[in-house]
Coordinates of N, CA and C in Angstrom, one line a residue:
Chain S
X10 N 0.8 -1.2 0.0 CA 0.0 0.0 0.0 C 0.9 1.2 0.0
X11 N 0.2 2.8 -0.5 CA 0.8 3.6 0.2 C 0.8 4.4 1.3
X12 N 1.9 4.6 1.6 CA 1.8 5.7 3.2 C 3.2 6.7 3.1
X13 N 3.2 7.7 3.8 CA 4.3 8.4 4.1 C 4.6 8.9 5.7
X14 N 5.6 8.6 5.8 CA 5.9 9.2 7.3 C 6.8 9.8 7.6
X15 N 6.6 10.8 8.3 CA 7.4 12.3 8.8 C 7.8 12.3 10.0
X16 N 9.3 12.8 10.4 CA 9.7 13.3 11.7 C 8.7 14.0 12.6
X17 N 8.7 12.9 13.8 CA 7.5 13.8 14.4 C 7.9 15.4 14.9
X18 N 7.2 15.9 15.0 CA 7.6 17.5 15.9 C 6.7 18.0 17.4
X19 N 7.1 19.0 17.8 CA 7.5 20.2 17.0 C 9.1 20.2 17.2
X20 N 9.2 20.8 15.9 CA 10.6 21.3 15.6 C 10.7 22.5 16.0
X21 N 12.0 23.0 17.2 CA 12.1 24.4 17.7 C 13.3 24.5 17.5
X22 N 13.9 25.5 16.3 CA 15.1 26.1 15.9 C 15.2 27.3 16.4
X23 N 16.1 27.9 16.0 CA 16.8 29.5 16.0 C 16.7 30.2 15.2
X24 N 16.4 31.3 15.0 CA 16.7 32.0 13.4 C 18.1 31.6 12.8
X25 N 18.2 31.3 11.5 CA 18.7 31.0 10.4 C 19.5 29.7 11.1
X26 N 19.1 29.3 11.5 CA 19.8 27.8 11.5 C 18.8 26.9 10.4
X27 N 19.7 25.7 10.2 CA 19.8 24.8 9.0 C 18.8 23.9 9.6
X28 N 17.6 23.5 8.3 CA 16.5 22.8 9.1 C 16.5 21.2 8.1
X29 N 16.0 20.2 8.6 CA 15.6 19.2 8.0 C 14.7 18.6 8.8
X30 N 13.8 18.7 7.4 CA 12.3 17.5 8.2 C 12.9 16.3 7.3
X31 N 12.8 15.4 8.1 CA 12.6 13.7 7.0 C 11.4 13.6 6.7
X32 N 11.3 12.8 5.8 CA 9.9 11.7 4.9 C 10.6 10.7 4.3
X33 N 9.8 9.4 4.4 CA 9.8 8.4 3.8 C 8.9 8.0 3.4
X34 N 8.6 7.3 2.3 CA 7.2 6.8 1.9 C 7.9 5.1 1.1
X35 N 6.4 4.8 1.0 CA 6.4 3.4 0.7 C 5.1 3.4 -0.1
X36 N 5.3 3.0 -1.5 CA 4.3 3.1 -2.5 C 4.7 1.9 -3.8
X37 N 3.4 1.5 -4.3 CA 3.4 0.6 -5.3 C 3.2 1.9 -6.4
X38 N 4.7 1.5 -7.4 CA 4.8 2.3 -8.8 C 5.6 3.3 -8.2
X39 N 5.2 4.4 -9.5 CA 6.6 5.7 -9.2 C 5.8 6.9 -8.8
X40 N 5.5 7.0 -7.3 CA 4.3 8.2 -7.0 C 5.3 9.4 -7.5
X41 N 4.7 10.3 -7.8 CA 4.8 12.1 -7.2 C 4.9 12.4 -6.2
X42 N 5.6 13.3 -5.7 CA 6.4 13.6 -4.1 C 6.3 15.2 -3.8
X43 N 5.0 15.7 -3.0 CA 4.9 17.1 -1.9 C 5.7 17.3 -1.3
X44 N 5.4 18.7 -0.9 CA 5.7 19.1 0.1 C 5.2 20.4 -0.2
X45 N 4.3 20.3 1.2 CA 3.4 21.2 1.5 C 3.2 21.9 3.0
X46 N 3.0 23.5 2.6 CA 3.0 23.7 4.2 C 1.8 24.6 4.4
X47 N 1.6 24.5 5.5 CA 0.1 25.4 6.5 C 0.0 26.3 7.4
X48 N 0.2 27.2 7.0 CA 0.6 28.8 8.4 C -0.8 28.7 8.8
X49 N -0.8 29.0 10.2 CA -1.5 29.2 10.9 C -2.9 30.1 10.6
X50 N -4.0 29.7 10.4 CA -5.1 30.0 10.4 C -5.8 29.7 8.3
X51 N -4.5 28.8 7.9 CA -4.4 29.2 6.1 C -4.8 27.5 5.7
X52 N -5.0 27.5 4.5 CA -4.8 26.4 4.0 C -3.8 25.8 3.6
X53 N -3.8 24.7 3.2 CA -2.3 24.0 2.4 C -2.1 24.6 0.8
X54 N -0.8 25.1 1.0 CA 0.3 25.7 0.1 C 0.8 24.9 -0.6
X55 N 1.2 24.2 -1.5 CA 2.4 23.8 -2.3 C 3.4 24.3 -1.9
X56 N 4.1 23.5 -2.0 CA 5.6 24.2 -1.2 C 6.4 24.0 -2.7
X57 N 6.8 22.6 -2.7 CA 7.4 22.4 -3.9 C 7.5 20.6 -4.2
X58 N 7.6 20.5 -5.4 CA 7.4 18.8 -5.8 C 8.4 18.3 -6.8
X59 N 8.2 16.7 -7.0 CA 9.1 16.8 -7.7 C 8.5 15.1 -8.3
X60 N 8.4 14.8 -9.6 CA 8.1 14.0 -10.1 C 8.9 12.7 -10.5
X61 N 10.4 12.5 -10.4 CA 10.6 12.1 -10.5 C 12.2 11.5 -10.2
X62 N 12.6 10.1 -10.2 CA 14.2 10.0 -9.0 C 15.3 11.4 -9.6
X63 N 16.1 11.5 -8.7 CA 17.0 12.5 -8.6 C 16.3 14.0 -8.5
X64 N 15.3 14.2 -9.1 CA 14.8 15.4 -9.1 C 14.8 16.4 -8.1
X65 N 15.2 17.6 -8.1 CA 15.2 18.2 -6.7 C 13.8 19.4 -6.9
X66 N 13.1 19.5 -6.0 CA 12.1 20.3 -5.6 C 12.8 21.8 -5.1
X67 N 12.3 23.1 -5.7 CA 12.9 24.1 -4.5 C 12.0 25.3 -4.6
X68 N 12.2 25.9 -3.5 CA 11.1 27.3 -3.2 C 11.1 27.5 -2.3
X69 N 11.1 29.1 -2.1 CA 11.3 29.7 -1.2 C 12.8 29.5 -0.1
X70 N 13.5 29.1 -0.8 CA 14.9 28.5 0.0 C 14.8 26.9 0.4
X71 N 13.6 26.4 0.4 CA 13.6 25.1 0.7 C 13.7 24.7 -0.7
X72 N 14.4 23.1 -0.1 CA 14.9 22.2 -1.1 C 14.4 21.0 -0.9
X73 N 14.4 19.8 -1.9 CA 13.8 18.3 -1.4 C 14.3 17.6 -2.5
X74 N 15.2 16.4 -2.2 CA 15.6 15.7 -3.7 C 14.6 14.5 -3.4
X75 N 14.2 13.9 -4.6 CA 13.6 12.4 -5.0 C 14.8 11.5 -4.7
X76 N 14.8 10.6 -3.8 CA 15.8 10.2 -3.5 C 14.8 8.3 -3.7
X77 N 14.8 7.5 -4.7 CA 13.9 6.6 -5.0 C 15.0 5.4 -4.5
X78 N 16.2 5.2 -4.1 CA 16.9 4.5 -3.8 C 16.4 3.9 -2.1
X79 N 16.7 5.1 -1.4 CA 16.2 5.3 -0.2 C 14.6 5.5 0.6
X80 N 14.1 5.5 -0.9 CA 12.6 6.0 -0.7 C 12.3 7.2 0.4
X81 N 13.0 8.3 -0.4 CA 13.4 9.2 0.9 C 12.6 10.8 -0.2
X82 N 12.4 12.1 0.9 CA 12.1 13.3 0.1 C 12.0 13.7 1.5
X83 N 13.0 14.2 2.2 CA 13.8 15.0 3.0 C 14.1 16.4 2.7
X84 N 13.2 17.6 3.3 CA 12.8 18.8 3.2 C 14.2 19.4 4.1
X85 N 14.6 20.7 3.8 CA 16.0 21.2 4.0 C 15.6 22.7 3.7
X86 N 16.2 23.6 4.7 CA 16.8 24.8 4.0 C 17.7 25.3 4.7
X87 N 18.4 26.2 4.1 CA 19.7 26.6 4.8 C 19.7 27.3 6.1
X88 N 18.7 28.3 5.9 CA 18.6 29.2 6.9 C 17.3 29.6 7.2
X89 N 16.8 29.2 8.4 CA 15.1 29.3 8.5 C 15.1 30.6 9.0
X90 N 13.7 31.0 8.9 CA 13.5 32.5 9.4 C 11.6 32.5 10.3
X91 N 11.6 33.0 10.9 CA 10.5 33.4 12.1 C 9.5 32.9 11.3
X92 N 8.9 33.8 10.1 CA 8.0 33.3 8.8 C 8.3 32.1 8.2
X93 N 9.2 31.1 8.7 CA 8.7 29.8 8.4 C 8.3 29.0 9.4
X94 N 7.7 29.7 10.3 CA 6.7 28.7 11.1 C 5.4 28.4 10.7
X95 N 5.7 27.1 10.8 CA 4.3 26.5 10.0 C 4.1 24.7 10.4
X96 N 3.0 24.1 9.7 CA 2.9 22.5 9.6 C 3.4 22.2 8.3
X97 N 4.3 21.8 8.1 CA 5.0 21.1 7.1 C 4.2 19.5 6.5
X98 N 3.8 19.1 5.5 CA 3.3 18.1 5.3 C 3.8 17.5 3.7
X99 N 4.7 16.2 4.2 CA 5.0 15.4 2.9 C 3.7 14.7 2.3
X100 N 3.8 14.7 1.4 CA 3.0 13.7 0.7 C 3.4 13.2 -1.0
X101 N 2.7 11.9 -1.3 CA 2.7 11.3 -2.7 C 1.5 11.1 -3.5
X102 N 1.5 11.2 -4.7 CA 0.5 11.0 -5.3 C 0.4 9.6 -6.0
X103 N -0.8 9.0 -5.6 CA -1.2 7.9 -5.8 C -0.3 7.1 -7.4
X104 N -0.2 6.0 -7.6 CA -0.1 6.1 -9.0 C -1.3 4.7 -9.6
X105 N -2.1 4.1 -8.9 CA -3.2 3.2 -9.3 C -4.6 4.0 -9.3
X106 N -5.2 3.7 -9.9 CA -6.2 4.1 -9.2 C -7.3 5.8 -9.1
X107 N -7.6 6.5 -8.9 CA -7.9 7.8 -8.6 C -6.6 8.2 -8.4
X108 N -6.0 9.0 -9.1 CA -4.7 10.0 -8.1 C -5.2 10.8 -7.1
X109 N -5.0 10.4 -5.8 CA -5.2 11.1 -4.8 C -3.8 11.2 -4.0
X110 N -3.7 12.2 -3.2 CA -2.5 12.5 -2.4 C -2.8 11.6 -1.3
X111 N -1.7 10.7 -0.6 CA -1.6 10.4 0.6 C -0.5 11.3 1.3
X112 N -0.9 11.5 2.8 CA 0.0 13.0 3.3 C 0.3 11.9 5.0
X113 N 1.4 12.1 5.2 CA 2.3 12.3 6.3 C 1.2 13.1 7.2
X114 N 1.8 12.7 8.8 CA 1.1 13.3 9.5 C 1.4 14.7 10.2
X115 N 2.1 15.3 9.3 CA 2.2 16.8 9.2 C 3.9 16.8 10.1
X116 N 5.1 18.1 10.4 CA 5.7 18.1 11.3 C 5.6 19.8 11.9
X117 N 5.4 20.6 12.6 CA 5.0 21.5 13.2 C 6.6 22.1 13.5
X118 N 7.0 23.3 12.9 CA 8.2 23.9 13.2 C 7.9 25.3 13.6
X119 N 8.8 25.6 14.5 CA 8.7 27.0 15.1 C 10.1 27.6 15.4
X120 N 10.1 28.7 14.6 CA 11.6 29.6 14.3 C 11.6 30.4 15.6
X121 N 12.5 30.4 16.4 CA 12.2 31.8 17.3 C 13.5 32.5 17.0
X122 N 12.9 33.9 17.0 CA 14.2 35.1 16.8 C 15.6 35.2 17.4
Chain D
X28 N -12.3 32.6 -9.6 CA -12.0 33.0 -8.7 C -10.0 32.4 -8.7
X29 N -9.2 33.2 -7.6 CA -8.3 33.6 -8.0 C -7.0 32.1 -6.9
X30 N -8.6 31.7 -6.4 CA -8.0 30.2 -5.5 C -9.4 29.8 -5.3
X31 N -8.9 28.3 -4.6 CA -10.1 27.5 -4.2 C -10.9 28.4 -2.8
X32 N -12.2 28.6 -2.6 CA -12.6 29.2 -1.6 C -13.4 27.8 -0.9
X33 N -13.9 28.1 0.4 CA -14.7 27.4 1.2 C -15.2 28.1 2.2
X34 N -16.9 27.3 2.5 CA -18.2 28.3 3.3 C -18.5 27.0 4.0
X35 N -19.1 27.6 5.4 CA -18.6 28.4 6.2 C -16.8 28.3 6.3
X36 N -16.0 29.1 7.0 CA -15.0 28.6 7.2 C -15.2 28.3 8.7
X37 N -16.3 28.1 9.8 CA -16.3 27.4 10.5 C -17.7 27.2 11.1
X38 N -18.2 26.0 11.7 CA -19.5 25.4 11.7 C -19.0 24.5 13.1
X39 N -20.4 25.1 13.9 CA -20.8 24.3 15.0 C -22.1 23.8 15.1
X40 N -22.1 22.2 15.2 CA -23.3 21.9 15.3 C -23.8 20.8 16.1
X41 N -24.5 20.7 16.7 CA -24.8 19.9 17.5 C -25.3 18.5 17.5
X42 N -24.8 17.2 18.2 CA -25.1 15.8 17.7 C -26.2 16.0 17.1
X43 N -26.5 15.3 16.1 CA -27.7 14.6 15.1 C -28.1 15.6 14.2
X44 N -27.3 17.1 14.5 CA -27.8 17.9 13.1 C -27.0 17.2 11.9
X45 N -27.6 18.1 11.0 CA -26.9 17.9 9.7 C -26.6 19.3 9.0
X46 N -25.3 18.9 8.5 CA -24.3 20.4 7.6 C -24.3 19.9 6.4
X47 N -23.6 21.2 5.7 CA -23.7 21.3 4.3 C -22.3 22.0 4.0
X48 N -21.2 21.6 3.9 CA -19.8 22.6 3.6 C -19.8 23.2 2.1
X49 N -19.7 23.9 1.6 CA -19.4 24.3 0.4 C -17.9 24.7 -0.4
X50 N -17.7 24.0 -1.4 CA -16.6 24.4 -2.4 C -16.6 24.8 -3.5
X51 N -16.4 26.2 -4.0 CA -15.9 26.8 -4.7 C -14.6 26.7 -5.5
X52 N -14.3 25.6 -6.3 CA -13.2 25.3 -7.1 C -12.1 26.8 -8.4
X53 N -11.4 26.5 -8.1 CA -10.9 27.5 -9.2 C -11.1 27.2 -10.3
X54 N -11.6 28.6 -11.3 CA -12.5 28.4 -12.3 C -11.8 27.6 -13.3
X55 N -12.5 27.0 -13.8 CA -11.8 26.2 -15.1 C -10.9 24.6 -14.7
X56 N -11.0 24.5 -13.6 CA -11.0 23.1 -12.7 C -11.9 21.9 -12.7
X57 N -10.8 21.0 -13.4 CA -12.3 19.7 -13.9 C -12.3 19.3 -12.4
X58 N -11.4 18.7 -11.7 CA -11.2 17.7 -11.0 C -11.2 18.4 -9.5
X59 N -12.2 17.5 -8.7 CA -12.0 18.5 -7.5 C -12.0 17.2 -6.3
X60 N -11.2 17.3 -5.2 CA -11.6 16.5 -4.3 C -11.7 16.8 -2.8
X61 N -12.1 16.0 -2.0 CA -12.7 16.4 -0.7 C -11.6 15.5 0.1
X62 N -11.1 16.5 1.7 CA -10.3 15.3 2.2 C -10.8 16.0 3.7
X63 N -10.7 14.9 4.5 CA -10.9 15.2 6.1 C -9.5 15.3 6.5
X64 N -9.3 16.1 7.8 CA -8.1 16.3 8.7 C -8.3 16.3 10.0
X65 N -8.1 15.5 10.6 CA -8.7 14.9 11.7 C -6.9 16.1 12.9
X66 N -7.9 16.1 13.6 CA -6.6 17.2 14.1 C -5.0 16.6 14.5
X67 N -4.4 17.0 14.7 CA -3.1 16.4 14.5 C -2.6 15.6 13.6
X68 N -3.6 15.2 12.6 CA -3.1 14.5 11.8 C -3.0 14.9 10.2
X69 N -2.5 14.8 9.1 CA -2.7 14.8 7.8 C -3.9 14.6 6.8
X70 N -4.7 15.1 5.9 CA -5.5 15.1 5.4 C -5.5 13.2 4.7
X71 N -6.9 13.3 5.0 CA -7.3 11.7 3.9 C -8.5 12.0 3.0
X72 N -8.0 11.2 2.4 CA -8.7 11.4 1.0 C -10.5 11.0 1.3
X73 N -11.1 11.5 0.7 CA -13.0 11.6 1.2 C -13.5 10.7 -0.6
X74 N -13.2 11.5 -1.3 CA -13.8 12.0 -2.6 C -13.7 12.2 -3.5
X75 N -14.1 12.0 -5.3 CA -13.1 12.7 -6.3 C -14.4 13.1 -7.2
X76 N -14.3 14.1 -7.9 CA -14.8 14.1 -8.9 C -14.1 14.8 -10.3
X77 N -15.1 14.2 -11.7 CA -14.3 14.9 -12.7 C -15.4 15.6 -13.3
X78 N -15.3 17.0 -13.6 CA -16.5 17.4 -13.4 C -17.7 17.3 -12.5
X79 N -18.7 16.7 -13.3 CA -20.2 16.8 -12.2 C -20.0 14.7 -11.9
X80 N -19.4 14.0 -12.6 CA -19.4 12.7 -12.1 C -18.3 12.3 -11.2
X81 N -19.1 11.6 -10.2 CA -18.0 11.5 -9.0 C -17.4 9.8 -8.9
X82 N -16.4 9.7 -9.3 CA -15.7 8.5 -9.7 C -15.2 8.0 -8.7
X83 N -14.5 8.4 -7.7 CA -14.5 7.8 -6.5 C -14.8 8.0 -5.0
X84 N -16.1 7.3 -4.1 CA -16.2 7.5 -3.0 C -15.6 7.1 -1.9
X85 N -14.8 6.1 -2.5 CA -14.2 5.2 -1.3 C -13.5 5.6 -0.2
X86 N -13.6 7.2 0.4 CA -12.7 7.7 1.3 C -14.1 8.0 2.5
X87 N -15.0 7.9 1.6 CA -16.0 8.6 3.0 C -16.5 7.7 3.5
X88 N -16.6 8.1 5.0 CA -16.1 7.2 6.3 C -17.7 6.3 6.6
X89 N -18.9 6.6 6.0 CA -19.8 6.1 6.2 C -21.2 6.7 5.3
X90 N -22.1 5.9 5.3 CA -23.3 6.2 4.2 C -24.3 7.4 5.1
X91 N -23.8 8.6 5.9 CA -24.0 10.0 6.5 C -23.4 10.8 5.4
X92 N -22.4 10.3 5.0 CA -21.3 11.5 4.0 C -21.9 11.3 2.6
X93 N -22.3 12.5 2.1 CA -22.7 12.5 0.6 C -22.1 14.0 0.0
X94 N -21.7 13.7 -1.1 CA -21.5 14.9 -1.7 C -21.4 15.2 -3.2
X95 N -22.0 16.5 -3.6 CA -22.4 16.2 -5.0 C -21.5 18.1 -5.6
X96 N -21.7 17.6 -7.0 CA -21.3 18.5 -7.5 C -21.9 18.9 -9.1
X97 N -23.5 18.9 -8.7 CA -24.3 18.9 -10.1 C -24.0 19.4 -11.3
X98 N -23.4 20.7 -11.1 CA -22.8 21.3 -12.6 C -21.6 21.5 -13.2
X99 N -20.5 20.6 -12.2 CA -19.3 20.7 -12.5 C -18.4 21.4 -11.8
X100 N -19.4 22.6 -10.9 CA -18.3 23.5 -10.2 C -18.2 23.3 -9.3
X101 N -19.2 24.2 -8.5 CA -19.3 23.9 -7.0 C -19.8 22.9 -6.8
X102 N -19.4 22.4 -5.6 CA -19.8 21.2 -5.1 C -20.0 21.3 -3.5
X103 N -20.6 20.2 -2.9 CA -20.9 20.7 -1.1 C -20.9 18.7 -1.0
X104 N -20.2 19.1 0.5 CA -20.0 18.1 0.9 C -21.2 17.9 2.5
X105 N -22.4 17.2 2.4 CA -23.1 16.7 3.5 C -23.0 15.8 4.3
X106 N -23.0 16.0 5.3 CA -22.8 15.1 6.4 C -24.1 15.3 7.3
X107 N -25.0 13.9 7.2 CA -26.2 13.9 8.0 C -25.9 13.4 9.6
X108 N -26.8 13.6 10.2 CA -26.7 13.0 11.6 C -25.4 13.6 12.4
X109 N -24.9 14.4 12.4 CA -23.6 14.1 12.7 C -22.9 13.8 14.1
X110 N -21.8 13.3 14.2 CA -21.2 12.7 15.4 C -20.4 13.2 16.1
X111 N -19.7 13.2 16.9 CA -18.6 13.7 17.9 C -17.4 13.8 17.1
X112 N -17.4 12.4 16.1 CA -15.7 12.2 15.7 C -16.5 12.1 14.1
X113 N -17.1 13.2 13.4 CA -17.0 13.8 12.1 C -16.5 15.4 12.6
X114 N -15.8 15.5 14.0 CA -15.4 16.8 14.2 C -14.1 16.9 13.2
X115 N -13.5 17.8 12.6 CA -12.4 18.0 11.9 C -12.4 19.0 10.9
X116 N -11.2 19.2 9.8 CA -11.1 20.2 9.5 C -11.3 19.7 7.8
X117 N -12.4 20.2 6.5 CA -12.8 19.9 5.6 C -12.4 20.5 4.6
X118 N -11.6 19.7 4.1 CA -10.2 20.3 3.2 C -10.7 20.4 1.4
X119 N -11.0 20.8 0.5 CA -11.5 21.0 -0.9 C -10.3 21.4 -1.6
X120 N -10.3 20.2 -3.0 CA -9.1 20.7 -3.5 C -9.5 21.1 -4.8
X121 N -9.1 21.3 -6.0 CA -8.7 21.5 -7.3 C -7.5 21.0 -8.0
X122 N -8.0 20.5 -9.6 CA -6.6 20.0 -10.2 C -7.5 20.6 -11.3
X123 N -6.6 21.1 -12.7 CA -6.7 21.1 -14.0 C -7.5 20.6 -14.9
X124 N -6.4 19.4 -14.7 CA -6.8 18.4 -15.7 C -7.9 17.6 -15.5
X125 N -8.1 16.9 -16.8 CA -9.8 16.2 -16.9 C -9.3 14.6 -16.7
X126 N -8.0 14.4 -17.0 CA -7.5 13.1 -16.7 C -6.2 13.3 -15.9
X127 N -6.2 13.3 -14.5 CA -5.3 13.8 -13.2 C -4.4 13.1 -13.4
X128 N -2.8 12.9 -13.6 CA -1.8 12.2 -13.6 C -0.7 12.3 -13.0
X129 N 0.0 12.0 -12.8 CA 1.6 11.8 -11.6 C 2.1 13.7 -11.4
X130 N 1.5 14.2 -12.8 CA 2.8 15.6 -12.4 C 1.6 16.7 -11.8
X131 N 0.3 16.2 -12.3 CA -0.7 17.4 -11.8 C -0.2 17.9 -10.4
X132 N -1.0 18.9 -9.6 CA -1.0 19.5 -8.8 C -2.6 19.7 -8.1
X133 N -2.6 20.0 -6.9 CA -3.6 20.3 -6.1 C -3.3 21.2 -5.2
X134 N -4.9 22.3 -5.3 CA -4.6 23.6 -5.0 C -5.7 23.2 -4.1
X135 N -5.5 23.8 -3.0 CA -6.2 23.5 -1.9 C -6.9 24.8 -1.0
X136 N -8.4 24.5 -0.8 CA -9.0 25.5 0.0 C -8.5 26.0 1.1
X137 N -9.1 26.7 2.3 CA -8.2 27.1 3.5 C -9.4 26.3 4.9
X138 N -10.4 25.1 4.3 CA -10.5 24.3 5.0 C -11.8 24.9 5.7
X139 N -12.9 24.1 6.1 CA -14.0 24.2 7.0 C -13.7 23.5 8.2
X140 N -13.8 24.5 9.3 CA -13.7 23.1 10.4 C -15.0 22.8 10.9
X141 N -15.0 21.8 10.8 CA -16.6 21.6 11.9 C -16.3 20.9 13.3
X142 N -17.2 20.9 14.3 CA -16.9 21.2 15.2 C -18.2 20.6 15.8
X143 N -18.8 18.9 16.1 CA -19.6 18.6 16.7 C -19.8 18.2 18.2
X144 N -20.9 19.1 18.8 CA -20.8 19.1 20.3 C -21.5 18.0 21.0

């Protein structure tokens, strides 16, 4: 089946320190790979994706490579800032079936100044 | 419209009523789906439709959940009787395409919570 799972949180950094959420997923075929985030009181964003192995995802300073060896898509950025507090959520898109997104149970990060 | 919208953006209602959430798809959006977010956790899938035909229901959690989307656009998601634990947050998405595939995208509303007492 598919599923993805995320470093639990909350994550509490520093301003501009170096962040990494993990994800791993486990899926039948070659899903599509989120990453998506949720400020507080908003809906889910697109963060940035990436369709296919090696591929790296980027925006807004975050980065995410398709890493299909490790079944990995490990979210990164160099230097976090206060405005990137939010719920972080990996997800893949189905590849049987309806394409629907299966999503990680979110990771909650909090920048303080 | 300029993103996916959703009404109310929040709803309290009391055991055994029944609600009606509304979605508002960005215009020109065949494919739209419905997902629950149960709090602390990540959205799951409810729902699909392409256009006004709804091709798959296998996400909704029991035969209380119905939801239609007669002309293609808007669509509303009903929940009869409702329960303690249909409390959560009712997520509406949008995709493009009329045949959804690995690279599409989904644009997502800013979520209805309901809230049964």
């Amino acid at each position: 089946g598919n599923s993805v799972t995320q470093m639990e949180g909350p994550v509490t950094l520093s301003e501009e320190a170096f962040l990494t959420i993990n994800c791993t997923y486990t899926a039948t075929g070659y899903p599509s790979l989120f990453w998506y985030v949720q400020y507080p009181g908003e809906g889910l964003q697109l963060l940035l994706k990436a369709t296919k192995a090696d591929d790296k995802g980027s925006n807004k300073g975050f980065e995410a490579t398709y890493r299909k060896e490790t079944t990995s898509f490990h979210l990164e950025k160099g230097s976090v800032q206060v405005s990137d507090s939010a719920v972080y959520f990996c997800a893949l898109g189905t590849t049987s079936g309806t394409y629907k997104y299966i999503f990680g149970t979110g990771t909650r990060l909090k920048v303080l100044a | 419209g300029a993103g996916v919208s959703q009404s109310p953006r929040y709803k309290v209602a009391k055991r055994g009523q029944d609600v009606a959430l509304r979605c508002d798809p960005i215009s020109g959006h065949v494919s739209l789906f419905w997902y629950q977010q149960a709090l602390g956790q990540g959205p799951e899938f409810l729902t699909y439709f392409q256009n006004e035909a709804q091709l798959d229901k296998s996400g909704l959690p029991s035969d209380r959940f119905f939801a239609e989307r007669p002309e293609g656009s808007v669509s509303t998601l009903k929940i009869q009787r409702t329960q303690q634990e249909d409390s959560a947050v009712y997520l509406c998405a949008s995709s493009l395409a009329l045949r959804v595939s690995r690279t599409d995208t989904q644009y997502f509303g800013p979520g209805t919570r309901l809230t049964v007492l």
